Amino acid sequence: MQKANIIFFYGPPATAKSYVAQQVAKQTGYVYFNLDEFYAKVKAQTEVDKLNKLMQVFQAEPKNYVVDGFLDKKAQAVVFFEHYQKPRYVVYFQSSKDEVEQNIRLLSTEEQKKSRFQRFSSFLQNRDELLAYLKKFQFFVTVDAVQKGLSNNFQQSSDLIIQSIMSFLKPKVLVALTYNNEELAEDYLNKLEAELGFKHLHLETLCEEELAKGTPQGKQMGAFLNSGQVVPPQMQIELLRKYLYNDPQQNKFVLTSFPEKYQEFRTFEDKLFPITGLINFLKEGKAVSFSAKINPVLHYSAEGKNLIIQNEDLGPFQSYLTKRVKYGIVIGPAMSGKTTFAKYISQKFGFNLIEWGEAAIIQLKEKLSTVPGEQIEELTLPMIIKYYKDLFSNVTNEKYVFDGFPPGCEKPEQILQFLNLGQASWVLNIGLDQANYSIRYKICTGAEPGQDLTDEDKDKLITNVKAHEDVVKQAQVYVQSQPDCKLFKQDTNYSLEQNLKSIDQIFGKRVYLASILANLDSDIYEALKLIYINIAAKYRMAFVDVEQLIAKNFEKLSNDYEMRWTKQNCKNPSNFTPETVMKLVKQYIDDLPIQSRDVLLWGYISADQQGDKQQQEQIFPRATDELMMVEKTLGQIKVLYAITEQPLNSEINDPEWVLEKPEVPPPKQEGDGGDDEPKDGGNADGEENVPKFNIYNYQWTKSEVPKNMAQIFMKVKQPSPVQLEVSDYSFKLIYDNFDELFQSIQENNDHTYYAQIQLQQPIMD
């Protein structure tokens, strides 16, 4: 027997409960059901009568309901849940007694006040017992019904509550663009439906079905089509609303034949909710093409939501939807230094380190024991694999690094089985030549530096290398089957410092900065921004509009940090400490659905630029601080684009500051008194043979203005300079130039570039 799908709204009066319930019902297409009005209509007086009549109406009309109100007492809830059905949700509007009473006084008419205070008194008498019972169930959820204070800002607080409720009601909805590879799209969508339970909704087919049914909505659509017009997006969205919310058991969808204009996507999100992501089916080797206008691909690429699919593997899709645990393994011959690198990766990049030493094995034996404080007798490889499989299936958004394979993991099938704990993100292969391996082996075994290896040691080295080669072969097999897994080779025949720098280049982000050092018209600004969004989309970079990020979080930032006084744009990133800005940027990047090694920051570095400033106003912070914090937080800066209207002087030519020596006083005579002067070759602290500091022994320079960003970057990073002059109809020059720089960086990761883009009366394409 079909049952009603019910969402109860429970809470005190004057907390916007009715308004929120009406809006949620409108957005989901559910039936709004006011409990007090229903009881009055059916003249239900006793608790038993109320409960019976309520269950009767739900049984007679099993629809989707948003119920404004809840059962009065625990006894009613027990009967309803255990003898009729459990609801989908009970949403509790949490609010303090003082807040509710204040809202009743401020938001009620004189006639309403008496009845609302009576209802509130009754609510308080039964609340504690009822809440204690409801908290046992997973369908019980709480929303903060005071937020900023309903009495002060009813609309804003109510909208926040609605957003909170809709966040757990809305389904997962992805839009698929199929036209670039229709054959792959058809097979892939079938697999999503069969294996992952995603319902495929072809919008054009839905419209045709609605027309065939002759529904009022279908007739409206037919009127547009018969007059040669397209069905308006708003009408299509209302049709989709029915399918997306009708069945609470089906909450995963993929839409096709969806209107492909950016504005139509915006309409969908404004009227319903943000889409979970865009699936872009492309043929192998095909990249996102340049676009002179914002479109869905560019928009969702900038938000980290453009999922590119080029084969039938469901792995990337599953990785996109869930923030699964990310892990990798450092492999290398015994005593090759892999433990050193595993520990460095753990400490520098925030990975949880998993080792296989004696202490780690004992700890694992204790964890697997059913008796607290005791150990299991034997730890087998299948037990280790099961433990970490279970761990990784229950942990999200964490990072782990394995220091090699566990004991007993030697055969090819065992190696592959261990790599398949979940979905490994990377394998780091430690490589070194025979001479260096011999040296490290001697160090690890305590042999004398000049001592020759014994024949037994030489055989052991050969055995270790052969075993490692077999491991590498299996790692290659695994990586070839997992497109999202990378195999890195670390040549460790150099100094430790060089090796660690190489590790930094593998695991650190590569950062590209687009710094705006000109006052641009809004049209020019948006056109330039679009160029960089195109760049980020083509190379699958994380795109961060730093100033926009500041604006979205401005209220929180301004509460947490006292800004400097300024007449400039108050949301300019240079109004906040570099630590504050980069903390915000890193959090944003970490939360992006699609992660990338490359990050493009738009509108940063922002310090040390000209603007409308008071004479006494100091520029804060310095470009050096911002540059340093970017590299400390994210990774190496590979390219800095300085967008200017006038050439920037990138050389530091400070004038020399000549100090005039004062006249030397005559030597003291005996009996003059006063403290004894330190003798030559000593100082006042009695240290001998240490010359005194003499300010006149040094050359000094001075400057009345701070060093600009170009000067600092050229001095600190010593990049290869690139000069671009962008004039009429040539914005794409920036895009094309980036191709050359990006390819150079791939070929030589040590390269850094400084590109000065001088605008000369630019006109949008």
PDB file of C-alpha atoms in Angstrom, residues 3 76 93 204 248 258 289 314 330 354 378 387 436 520 574 595 617 663 667 754:
ATOM      1  CA  LYS A   3       1.950   5.727   1.947  1.00  0.00           C
ATOM      2  CA  GLN A  76       0.751  10.603  19.831  1.00  0.00           C
ATOM      3  CA  PHE A  93      12.730  25.072  14.783  1.00  0.00           C
ATOM      4  CA  GLU A 204      12.675  17.031 -24.718  1.00  0.00           C
ATOM      5  CA  PRO A 248      11.828  10.799  -2.278  1.00  0.00           C
ATOM      6  CA  PHE A 258      18.833  20.764 -21.322  1.00  0.00           C
ATOM      7  CA  SER A 289      37.788  25.363 -27.030  1.00  0.00           C
ATOM      8  CA  LEU A 314      32.992   5.431 -13.785  1.00  0.00           C
ATOM      9  CA  VAL A 330      56.259   5.569  -1.800  1.00  0.00           C
ATOM     10  CA  ILE A 354      51.423   4.805   7.620  1.00  0.00           C
ATOM     11  CA  GLU A 378      49.310 -13.140  14.079  1.00  0.00           C
ATOM     12  CA  TYR A 387      41.525  -3.068   7.907  1.00  0.00           C
ATOM     13  CA  ASN A 436      74.598   5.686  -4.930  1.00  0.00           C
ATOM     14  CA  LEU A 520      39.769  49.210 -15.542  1.00  0.00           C
ATOM     15  CA  SER A 574      45.120  44.129   0.348  1.00  0.00           C
ATOM     16  CA  GLN A 595      40.901  19.185  -7.562  1.00  0.00           C
ATOM     17  CA  GLU A 617      47.934  56.214   4.617  1.00  0.00           C
ATOM     18  CA  GLU A 663      83.727  65.236  13.836  1.00  0.00           C
ATOM     19  CA  PRO A 667      90.925  61.629  22.999  1.00  0.00           C
ATOM     20  CA  TYR A 754      56.885  37.374 -15.291  1.00  0.00           C
TER      21      TYR A 754
END
